[in-house]
């Protein structure tokens, strides 16, 4: 199906911030940090930042005429498999945000999408790189990108030199269990598994001692290995690495559900 040429959508009280590439290279919405997006330091949670970025990409899909409901009816669902986030500064409560997304294109069977979150004055707050796959939500079988019948209006990468596909450590599962998390009804989304925005909260709970010491998260990477469903109990293992990094693995009875690398700034 062909679509009309993509034009960025702007909303809010101010003009979009300036960038080095034309506005047609990214899709932008205005957002705000609500109090329920924040932790007890009035800073936006990583999980809330991911929700903010995904709202932007969902809005783009709606503007392109391919909302998630339409994909669902055609037995297609886009599932996040990995996201790498560079935190320049966590947004604070009530801060106005400009959120941008760029669908860059498929890499093998994965779709590559980039995100930015900027302040009202154009300060870069968050940069993110993500991989998605297209699956049948009923059979759980993988679709090849060639099966996707719609025009994404793909664009060149803008953040390859800021944050890209950050590799996870090749090492065994850490020995220390930092948290045990029962999967509850409130964790489940319409794909009948734990929503990807929930896992960062599991990870931050496992790193509570470091976060309570007011250490700043500089880099946050998570790769999803196996879905978690209602009734699962996830054990979160964590090992400290050099340079303020932690390697984390989440496991339930069917195996590993996620791997993560979190780096705290010195």
PDB file of C-alpha atoms in Angstrom:
ATOM      1  CA  UNK A   1       0.000   0.000   0.000  1.00  0.00           C
ATOM      2  CA  UNK A   2       1.357   3.417  -0.901  1.00  0.00           C
ATOM      3  CA  UNK A   3       1.111   6.347   1.476  1.00  0.00           C
ATOM      4  CA  UNK A   4       1.302  10.084   1.152  1.00  0.00           C
ATOM      5  CA  UNK A   5       4.723  11.708   1.559  1.00  0.00           C
ATOM      6  CA  UNK A   6       5.605  11.916   5.239  1.00  0.00           C
ATOM      7  CA  UNK A   7       5.367  15.310   6.918  1.00  0.00           C
ATOM      8  CA  UNK A   8       6.395  15.793  10.547  1.00  0.00           C
ATOM      9  CA  UNK A   9       3.661  16.588  13.038  1.00  0.00           C
ATOM     10  CA  UNK A  10       4.218  19.312  15.602  1.00  0.00           C
ATOM     11  CA  UNK A  11       1.987  20.146  18.533  1.00  0.00           C
ATOM     12  CA  UNK A  12       2.383  22.198  21.670  1.00  0.00           C
ATOM     13  CA  UNK A  13       3.062  25.804  22.593  1.00  0.00           C
ATOM     14  CA  UNK A  14       6.355  26.445  20.838  1.00  0.00           C
ATOM     15  CA  UNK A  15       8.220  25.914  17.600  1.00  0.00           C
ATOM     16  CA  UNK A  16      10.256  22.724  17.115  1.00  0.00           C
ATOM     17  CA  UNK A  17      13.935  23.032  17.924  1.00  0.00           C
ATOM     18  CA  UNK A  18      16.466  23.442  15.142  1.00  0.00           C
ATOM     19  CA  UNK A  19      18.542  20.507  13.884  1.00  0.00           C
ATOM     20  CA  UNK A  20      21.219  20.141  11.242  1.00  0.00           C
ATOM     21  CA  UNK A  21      18.992  18.066   8.945  1.00  0.00           C
ATOM     22  CA  UNK A  22      15.631  19.162   7.476  1.00  0.00           C
ATOM     23  CA  UNK A  23      12.528  18.641   9.576  1.00  0.00           C
ATOM     24  CA  UNK A  24      11.305  15.937   7.191  1.00  0.00           C
ATOM     25  CA  UNK A  25      14.070  13.672   8.481  1.00  0.00           C
ATOM     26  CA  UNK A  26      12.332  13.084  11.800  1.00  0.00           C
ATOM     27  CA  UNK A  27       8.897  12.987  13.396  1.00  0.00           C
ATOM     28  CA  UNK A  28       8.321  15.209  16.415  1.00  0.00           C
ATOM     29  CA  UNK A  29       5.739  15.592  19.173  1.00  0.00           C
ATOM     30  CA  UNK A  30       5.634  17.723  22.294  1.00  0.00           C
ATOM     31  CA  UNK A  31       5.328  16.046  25.692  1.00  0.00           C
ATOM     32  CA  UNK A  32       5.727  16.838  29.385  1.00  0.00           C
ATOM     33  CA  UNK A  33       7.092  15.008  32.431  1.00  0.00           C
ATOM     34  CA  UNK A  34       4.219  14.292  34.809  1.00  0.00           C
ATOM     35  CA  UNK A  35       4.725  13.678  38.516  1.00  0.00           C
ATOM     36  CA  UNK A  36       3.797   9.999  38.100  1.00  0.00           C
ATOM     37  CA  UNK A  37       6.678   9.622  35.595  1.00  0.00           C
ATOM     38  CA  UNK A  38       9.212  10.524  38.297  1.00  0.00           C
ATOM     39  CA  UNK A  39      11.057   8.862  41.140  1.00  0.00           C
ATOM     40  CA  UNK A  40      11.473  10.329  44.617  1.00  0.00           C
ATOM     41  CA  UNK A  41      14.202  12.643  43.295  1.00  0.00           C
ATOM     42  CA  UNK A  42      11.708  14.263  40.884  1.00  0.00           C
ATOM     43  CA  UNK A  43      13.651  12.774  37.953  1.00  0.00           C
ATOM     44  CA  UNK A  44      12.018  10.891  35.116  1.00  0.00           C
ATOM     45  CA  UNK A  45      12.285   7.122  35.405  1.00  0.00           C
ATOM     46  CA  UNK A  46      14.018   5.238  32.593  1.00  0.00           C
ATOM     47  CA  UNK A  47      10.785   3.297  32.090  1.00  0.00           C
ATOM     48  CA  UNK A  48       8.838   6.548  31.680  1.00  0.00           C
ATOM     49  CA  UNK A  49      11.395   7.845  29.171  1.00  0.00           C
ATOM     50  CA  UNK A  50      10.890   4.685  27.088  1.00  0.00           C
ATOM     51  CA  UNK A  51       7.099   5.114  27.260  1.00  0.00           C
ATOM     52  CA  UNK A  52       7.524   8.719  26.148  1.00  0.00           C
ATOM     53  CA  UNK A  53       9.580   7.660  23.124  1.00  0.00           C
ATOM     54  CA  UNK A  54       7.163   4.890  22.214  1.00  0.00           C
ATOM     55  CA  UNK A  55       4.199   7.284  22.375  1.00  0.00           C
ATOM     56  CA  UNK A  56       6.018   9.332  19.762  1.00  0.00           C
ATOM     57  CA  UNK A  57       6.547   6.356  17.426  1.00  0.00           C
ATOM     58  CA  UNK A  58       2.935   5.214  17.923  1.00  0.00           C
ATOM     59  CA  UNK A  59       1.763   8.710  16.984  1.00  0.00           C
ATOM     60  CA  UNK A  60       3.888   8.541  13.851  1.00  0.00           C
ATOM     61  CA  UNK A  61       2.314   5.206  12.919  1.00  0.00           C
ATOM     62  CA  UNK A  62      -1.144   6.740  13.359  1.00  0.00           C
ATOM     63  CA  UNK A  63      -0.183   9.703  11.149  1.00  0.00           C
ATOM     64  CA  UNK A  64       1.068   7.287   8.486  1.00  0.00           C
ATOM     65  CA  UNK A  65      -2.289   5.490   8.557  1.00  0.00           C
ATOM     66  CA  UNK A  66      -1.009   2.287  10.175  1.00  0.00           C
ATOM     67  CA  UNK A  67      -2.062   2.368  13.850  1.00  0.00           C
ATOM     68  CA  UNK A  68      -1.283  -0.637  16.013  1.00  0.00           C
ATOM     69  CA  UNK A  69      -4.936  -1.721  15.931  1.00  0.00           C
ATOM     70  CA  UNK A  70      -4.729  -2.049  12.152  1.00  0.00           C
ATOM     71  CA  UNK A  71      -1.585  -4.156  12.388  1.00  0.00           C
ATOM     72  CA  UNK A  72      -3.193  -6.319  15.072  1.00  0.00           C
ATOM     73  CA  UNK A  73      -6.211  -6.968  12.847  1.00  0.00           C
ATOM     74  CA  UNK A  74      -3.814  -8.096  10.097  1.00  0.00           C
ATOM     75  CA  UNK A  75      -1.985 -10.412  12.534  1.00  0.00           C
ATOM     76  CA  UNK A  76       1.101  -8.245  12.785  1.00  0.00           C
ATOM     77  CA  UNK A  77       2.737  -6.830  15.900  1.00  0.00           C
ATOM     78  CA  UNK A  78       5.958  -4.877  16.306  1.00  0.00           C
ATOM     79  CA  UNK A  79       7.949  -6.200  19.261  1.00  0.00           C
ATOM     80  CA  UNK A  80      10.923  -4.413  20.782  1.00  0.00           C
ATOM     81  CA  UNK A  81      13.971  -6.701  20.992  1.00  0.00           C
ATOM     82  CA  UNK A  82      16.657  -4.266  22.140  1.00  0.00           C
ATOM     83  CA  UNK A  83      17.035  -0.641  23.136  1.00  0.00           C
ATOM     84  CA  UNK A  84      20.243   1.238  23.960  1.00  0.00           C
ATOM     85  CA  UNK A  85      19.792   4.544  25.767  1.00  0.00           C
ATOM     86  CA  UNK A  86      22.339   7.288  26.343  1.00  0.00           C
ATOM     87  CA  UNK A  87      21.215   9.542  29.202  1.00  0.00           C
ATOM     88  CA  UNK A  88      22.669  13.018  28.837  1.00  0.00           C
ATOM     89  CA  UNK A  89      20.430  14.351  31.621  1.00  0.00           C
ATOM     90  CA  UNK A  90      17.263  12.841  33.055  1.00  0.00           C
ATOM     91  CA  UNK A  91      14.265  15.159  32.577  1.00  0.00           C
ATOM     92  CA  UNK A  92      12.697  16.512  35.752  1.00  0.00           C
ATOM     93  CA  UNK A  93       9.096  16.846  36.911  1.00  0.00           C
ATOM     94  CA  UNK A  94       6.931  19.218  34.807  1.00  0.00           C
ATOM     95  CA  UNK A  95       9.695  19.727  32.240  1.00  0.00           C
ATOM     96  CA  UNK A  96       8.460  20.333  28.677  1.00  0.00           C
ATOM     97  CA  UNK A  97       9.934  17.908  26.158  1.00  0.00           C
ATOM     98  CA  UNK A  98      10.398  17.631  22.407  1.00  0.00           C
ATOM     99  CA  UNK A  99      10.389  13.960  21.441  1.00  0.00           C
ATOM    100  CA  UNK A 100      11.660  12.799  18.049  1.00  0.00           C
ATOM    101  CA  UNK A 101      11.753   9.444  16.302  1.00  0.00           C
ATOM    102  CA  UNK A 102      13.363   8.250  13.096  1.00  0.00           C
ATOM    103  CA  UNK A 103      12.551   4.902  11.422  1.00  0.00           C
ATOM    104  CA  UNK A 104      15.871   4.068   9.785  1.00  0.00           C
ATOM    105  CA  UNK A 105      15.217   0.715   8.128  1.00  0.00           C
ATOM    106  CA  UNK A 106      15.526  -3.046   8.458  1.00  0.00           C
ATOM    107  CA  UNK A 107      18.788  -4.730   9.423  1.00  0.00           C
ATOM    108  CA  UNK A 108      18.268  -8.390   8.583  1.00  0.00           C
ATOM    109  CA  UNK A 109      14.927  -9.314  10.179  1.00  0.00           C
ATOM    110  CA  UNK A 110      15.048  -6.380  12.600  1.00  0.00           C
ATOM    111  CA  UNK A 111      13.713  -2.869  12.171  1.00  0.00           C
ATOM    112  CA  UNK A 112      15.940  -0.058  13.383  1.00  0.00           C
ATOM    113  CA  UNK A 113      14.378   3.032  15.001  1.00  0.00           C
ATOM    114  CA  UNK A 114      16.090   5.965  16.709  1.00  0.00           C
ATOM    115  CA  UNK A 115      14.789   8.451  19.269  1.00  0.00           C
ATOM    116  CA  UNK A 116      15.702  11.774  20.869  1.00  0.00           C
ATOM    117  CA  UNK A 117      14.283  13.623  23.843  1.00  0.00           C
ATOM    118  CA  UNK A 118      15.200  17.320  24.062  1.00  0.00           C
ATOM    119  CA  UNK A 119      14.352  20.082  26.516  1.00  0.00           C
ATOM    120  CA  UNK A 120      12.301  23.153  25.638  1.00  0.00           C
ATOM    121  CA  UNK A 121      15.497  25.041  24.805  1.00  0.00           C
ATOM    122  CA  UNK A 122      16.974  22.280  22.634  1.00  0.00           C
ATOM    123  CA  UNK A 123      19.226  20.607  25.214  1.00  0.00           C
ATOM    124  CA  UNK A 124      19.701  16.957  24.326  1.00  0.00           C
ATOM    125  CA  UNK A 125      18.438  14.858  27.258  1.00  0.00           C
ATOM    126  CA  UNK A 126      18.175  11.314  25.911  1.00  0.00           C
ATOM    127  CA  UNK A 127      19.339   9.527  22.743  1.00  0.00           C
ATOM    128  CA  UNK A 128      18.212   5.978  21.975  1.00  0.00           C
ATOM    129  CA  UNK A 129      18.753   3.255  19.403  1.00  0.00           C
ATOM    130  CA  UNK A 130      16.309   0.349  19.131  1.00  0.00           C
ATOM    131  CA  UNK A 131      15.624  -2.878  17.245  1.00  0.00           C
ATOM    132  CA  UNK A 132      12.120  -4.240  16.580  1.00  0.00           C
ATOM    133  CA  UNK A 133      10.794  -7.395  14.936  1.00  0.00           C
ATOM    134  CA  UNK A 134       7.486  -8.051  13.201  1.00  0.00           C
ATOM    135  CA  UNK A 135       5.636 -11.112  14.507  1.00  0.00           C
ATOM    136  CA  UNK A 136       2.262 -12.793  14.262  1.00  0.00           C
ATOM    137  CA  UNK A 137       0.713 -12.006  17.687  1.00  0.00           C
ATOM    138  CA  UNK A 138      -1.238 -15.281  17.667  1.00  0.00           C
ATOM    139  CA  UNK A 139       1.260 -17.857  16.359  1.00  0.00           C
ATOM    140  CA  UNK A 140       4.290 -15.851  17.622  1.00  0.00           C
ATOM    141  CA  UNK A 141       6.008 -16.610  14.300  1.00  0.00           C
ATOM    142  CA  UNK A 142       8.455 -14.080  12.876  1.00  0.00           C
ATOM    143  CA  UNK A 143       7.551 -12.079   9.753  1.00  0.00           C
ATOM    144  CA  UNK A 144      10.283 -10.971   7.358  1.00  0.00           C
ATOM    145  CA  UNK A 145      10.458  -7.189   6.743  1.00  0.00           C
ATOM    146  CA  UNK A 146       9.406  -7.841   3.130  1.00  0.00           C
ATOM    147  CA  UNK A 147       6.013  -8.962   4.470  1.00  0.00           C
ATOM    148  CA  UNK A 148       5.312  -5.483   5.882  1.00  0.00           C
ATOM    149  CA  UNK A 149       3.018  -3.901   3.246  1.00  0.00           C
ATOM    150  CA  UNK A 150       3.273  -0.252   4.307  1.00  0.00           C
ATOM    151  CA  UNK A 151       5.613   2.652   3.655  1.00  0.00           C
ATOM    152  CA  UNK A 152       7.637   3.645   6.740  1.00  0.00           C
ATOM    153  CA  UNK A 153       9.225   6.694   5.126  1.00  0.00           C
ATOM    154  CA  UNK A 154      12.691   5.494   6.170  1.00  0.00           C
ATOM    155  CA  UNK A 155      15.419   8.008   6.947  1.00  0.00           C
ATOM    156  CA  UNK A 156      19.202   8.019   7.393  1.00  0.00           C
ATOM    157  CA  UNK A 157      20.597   7.475  10.880  1.00  0.00           C
ATOM    158  CA  UNK A 158      21.234  10.567  12.981  1.00  0.00           C
ATOM    159  CA  UNK A 159      22.740   9.115  16.158  1.00  0.00           C
ATOM    160  CA  UNK A 160      25.242   6.489  15.060  1.00  0.00           C
ATOM    161  CA  UNK A 161      28.074   8.481  16.630  1.00  0.00           C
ATOM    162  CA  UNK A 162      26.138   9.048  19.898  1.00  0.00           C
ATOM    163  CA  UNK A 163      24.635   5.667  20.716  1.00  0.00           C
ATOM    164  CA  UNK A 164      24.325   2.600  18.531  1.00  0.00           C
ATOM    165  CA  UNK A 165      23.918  -1.132  18.958  1.00  0.00           C
ATOM    166  CA  UNK A 166      25.851  -1.493  22.213  1.00  0.00           C
ATOM    167  CA  UNK A 167      27.042  -5.093  22.673  1.00  0.00           C
ATOM    168  CA  UNK A 168      26.267  -6.940  25.875  1.00  0.00           C
ATOM    169  CA  UNK A 169      29.047  -8.766  27.749  1.00  0.00           C
ATOM    170  CA  UNK A 170      29.708 -12.331  26.701  1.00  0.00           C
ATOM    171  CA  UNK A 171      29.707 -13.929  30.122  1.00  0.00           C
ATOM    172  CA  UNK A 172      27.816 -16.415  32.243  1.00  0.00           C
ATOM    173  CA  UNK A 173      24.772 -15.541  34.306  1.00  0.00           C
ATOM    174  CA  UNK A 174      25.779 -13.487  37.366  1.00  0.00           C
ATOM    175  CA  UNK A 175      25.779 -15.352  40.667  1.00  0.00           C
ATOM    176  CA  UNK A 176      24.038 -12.750  42.812  1.00  0.00           C
ATOM    177  CA  UNK A 177      20.243 -12.504  42.838  1.00  0.00           C
ATOM    178  CA  UNK A 178      19.379  -8.848  43.388  1.00  0.00           C
ATOM    179  CA  UNK A 179      15.584  -9.119  43.098  1.00  0.00           C
ATOM    180  CA  UNK A 180      12.761 -11.629  42.624  1.00  0.00           C
ATOM    181  CA  UNK A 181       9.766 -10.212  40.769  1.00  0.00           C
ATOM    182  CA  UNK A 182       6.360 -11.888  40.416  1.00  0.00           C
ATOM    183  CA  UNK A 183       4.671 -10.999  37.124  1.00  0.00           C
ATOM    184  CA  UNK A 184       1.292  -9.458  37.882  1.00  0.00           C
ATOM    185  CA  UNK A 185      -1.772  -8.581  35.817  1.00  0.00           C
ATOM    186  CA  UNK A 186      -0.736  -4.909  35.789  1.00  0.00           C
ATOM    187  CA  UNK A 187       2.536  -5.813  34.009  1.00  0.00           C
ATOM    188  CA  UNK A 188       0.783  -7.415  31.010  1.00  0.00           C
ATOM    189  CA  UNK A 189      -0.026  -5.575  27.778  1.00  0.00           C
ATOM    190  CA  UNK A 190      -2.324  -6.421  24.855  1.00  0.00           C
ATOM    191  CA  UNK A 191       0.254  -8.841  23.448  1.00  0.00           C
ATOM    192  CA  UNK A 192      -0.319 -10.909  26.634  1.00  0.00           C
ATOM    193  CA  UNK A 193       3.216 -10.537  27.938  1.00  0.00           C
ATOM    194  CA  UNK A 194       5.124  -8.146  30.180  1.00  0.00           C
ATOM    195  CA  UNK A 195       5.350  -4.823  28.385  1.00  0.00           C
ATOM    196  CA  UNK A 196       8.897  -3.789  27.512  1.00  0.00           C
ATOM    197  CA  UNK A 197       8.575  -0.561  29.511  1.00  0.00           C
ATOM    198  CA  UNK A 198       8.086  -2.569  32.733  1.00  0.00           C
ATOM    199  CA  UNK A 199      11.480  -4.304  32.706  1.00  0.00           C
ATOM    200  CA  UNK A 200      13.534  -1.140  33.403  1.00  0.00           C
ATOM    201  CA  UNK A 201      11.671  -0.811  36.705  1.00  0.00           C
ATOM    202  CA  UNK A 202      12.625  -4.416  37.559  1.00  0.00           C
ATOM    203  CA  UNK A 203      16.242  -3.521  36.796  1.00  0.00           C
ATOM    204  CA  UNK A 204      16.214  -0.297  38.803  1.00  0.00           C
ATOM    205  CA  UNK A 205      14.697  -2.161  41.752  1.00  0.00           C
ATOM    206  CA  UNK A 206      17.582  -4.640  41.511  1.00  0.00           C
ATOM    207  CA  UNK A 207      20.066  -1.725  41.539  1.00  0.00           C
ATOM    208  CA  UNK A 208      18.330   0.065  44.397  1.00  0.00           C
ATOM    209  CA  UNK A 209      21.485   0.549  46.484  1.00  0.00           C
ATOM    210  CA  UNK A 210      23.277   2.322  43.644  1.00  0.00           C
ATOM    211  CA  UNK A 211      20.261   4.469  42.738  1.00  0.00           C
ATOM    212  CA  UNK A 212      19.632   5.331  46.392  1.00  0.00           C
ATOM    213  CA  UNK A 213      23.201   6.677  46.518  1.00  0.00           C
ATOM    214  CA  UNK A 214      22.065   9.157  43.821  1.00  0.00           C
ATOM    215  CA  UNK A 215      24.396   7.736  41.207  1.00  0.00           C
ATOM    216  CA  UNK A 216      23.480   8.907  37.717  1.00  0.00           C
ATOM    217  CA  UNK A 217      22.602   6.343  35.047  1.00  0.00           C
ATOM    218  CA  UNK A 218      24.675   7.227  32.030  1.00  0.00           C
ATOM    219  CA  UNK A 219      23.881   4.271  29.760  1.00  0.00           C
ATOM    220  CA  UNK A 220      21.013   1.782  29.809  1.00  0.00           C
ATOM    221  CA  UNK A 221      20.802  -1.195  27.439  1.00  0.00           C
ATOM    222  CA  UNK A 222      18.310  -4.039  27.542  1.00  0.00           C
ATOM    223  CA  UNK A 223      17.841  -6.961  25.152  1.00  0.00           C
ATOM    224  CA  UNK A 224      14.702  -9.084  25.343  1.00  0.00           C
ATOM    225  CA  UNK A 225      15.298 -12.819  24.963  1.00  0.00           C
ATOM    226  CA  UNK A 226      12.047 -14.543  25.909  1.00  0.00           C
ATOM    227  CA  UNK A 227       8.659 -13.147  26.813  1.00  0.00           C
ATOM    228  CA  UNK A 228       7.372 -13.186  30.385  1.00  0.00           C
ATOM    229  CA  UNK A 229       3.731 -13.972  31.069  1.00  0.00           C
ATOM    230  CA  UNK A 230       1.275 -13.720  33.920  1.00  0.00           C
ATOM    231  CA  UNK A 231       2.310 -15.902  36.855  1.00  0.00           C
ATOM    232  CA  UNK A 232       6.026 -16.018  36.044  1.00  0.00           C
ATOM    233  CA  UNK A 233       8.565 -15.242  38.755  1.00  0.00           C
ATOM    234  CA  UNK A 234      11.593 -13.406  37.396  1.00  0.00           C
ATOM    235  CA  UNK A 235      14.891 -13.621  39.238  1.00  0.00           C
ATOM    236  CA  UNK A 236      17.166 -10.663  38.458  1.00  0.00           C
ATOM    237  CA  UNK A 237      20.875 -11.483  38.706  1.00  0.00           C
ATOM    238  CA  UNK A 238      23.504  -8.733  38.683  1.00  0.00           C
ATOM    239  CA  UNK A 239      27.291  -8.465  38.675  1.00  0.00           C
ATOM    240  CA  UNK A 240      29.358  -5.263  38.906  1.00  0.00           C
ATOM    241  CA  UNK A 241      31.847  -4.732  36.074  1.00  0.00           C
ATOM    242  CA  UNK A 242      34.626  -2.211  35.587  1.00  0.00           C
ATOM    243  CA  UNK A 243      33.891   1.442  34.870  1.00  0.00           C
ATOM    244  CA  UNK A 244      30.707   1.724  36.932  1.00  0.00           C
ATOM    245  CA  UNK A 245      28.880  -0.895  34.831  1.00  0.00           C
ATOM    246  CA  UNK A 246      26.502  -3.646  35.922  1.00  0.00           C
ATOM    247  CA  UNK A 247      25.546  -6.698  33.897  1.00  0.00           C
ATOM    248  CA  UNK A 248      22.070  -8.028  34.690  1.00  0.00           C
ATOM    249  CA  UNK A 249      20.144 -11.091  33.594  1.00  0.00           C
ATOM    250  CA  UNK A 250      16.475 -11.817  34.212  1.00  0.00           C
ATOM    251  CA  UNK A 251      15.415 -15.462  34.290  1.00  0.00           C
ATOM    252  CA  UNK A 252      12.178 -17.383  34.796  1.00  0.00           C
ATOM    253  CA  UNK A 253      11.424 -21.107  34.602  1.00  0.00           C
ATOM    254  CA  UNK A 254      11.610 -21.130  30.770  1.00  0.00           C
ATOM    255  CA  UNK A 255      15.033 -19.484  30.636  1.00  0.00           C
ATOM    256  CA  UNK A 256      16.475 -16.006  30.195  1.00  0.00           C
ATOM    257  CA  UNK A 257      13.934 -13.253  29.527  1.00  0.00           C
ATOM    258  CA  UNK A 258      16.319 -10.281  29.350  1.00  0.00           C
ATOM    259  CA  UNK A 259      19.919  -9.180  29.524  1.00  0.00           C
ATOM    260  CA  UNK A 260      20.924  -5.657  30.456  1.00  0.00           C
ATOM    261  CA  UNK A 261      23.965  -3.438  30.783  1.00  0.00           C
ATOM    262  CA  UNK A 262      23.673  -0.373  33.017  1.00  0.00           C
ATOM    263  CA  UNK A 263      26.444   2.158  33.449  1.00  0.00           C
ATOM    264  CA  UNK A 264      26.610   4.750  36.202  1.00  0.00           C
ATOM    265  CA  UNK A 265      28.683   7.861  35.625  1.00  0.00           C
ATOM    266  CA  UNK A 266      31.651   8.433  37.939  1.00  0.00           C
TER     267      UNK A 266
END
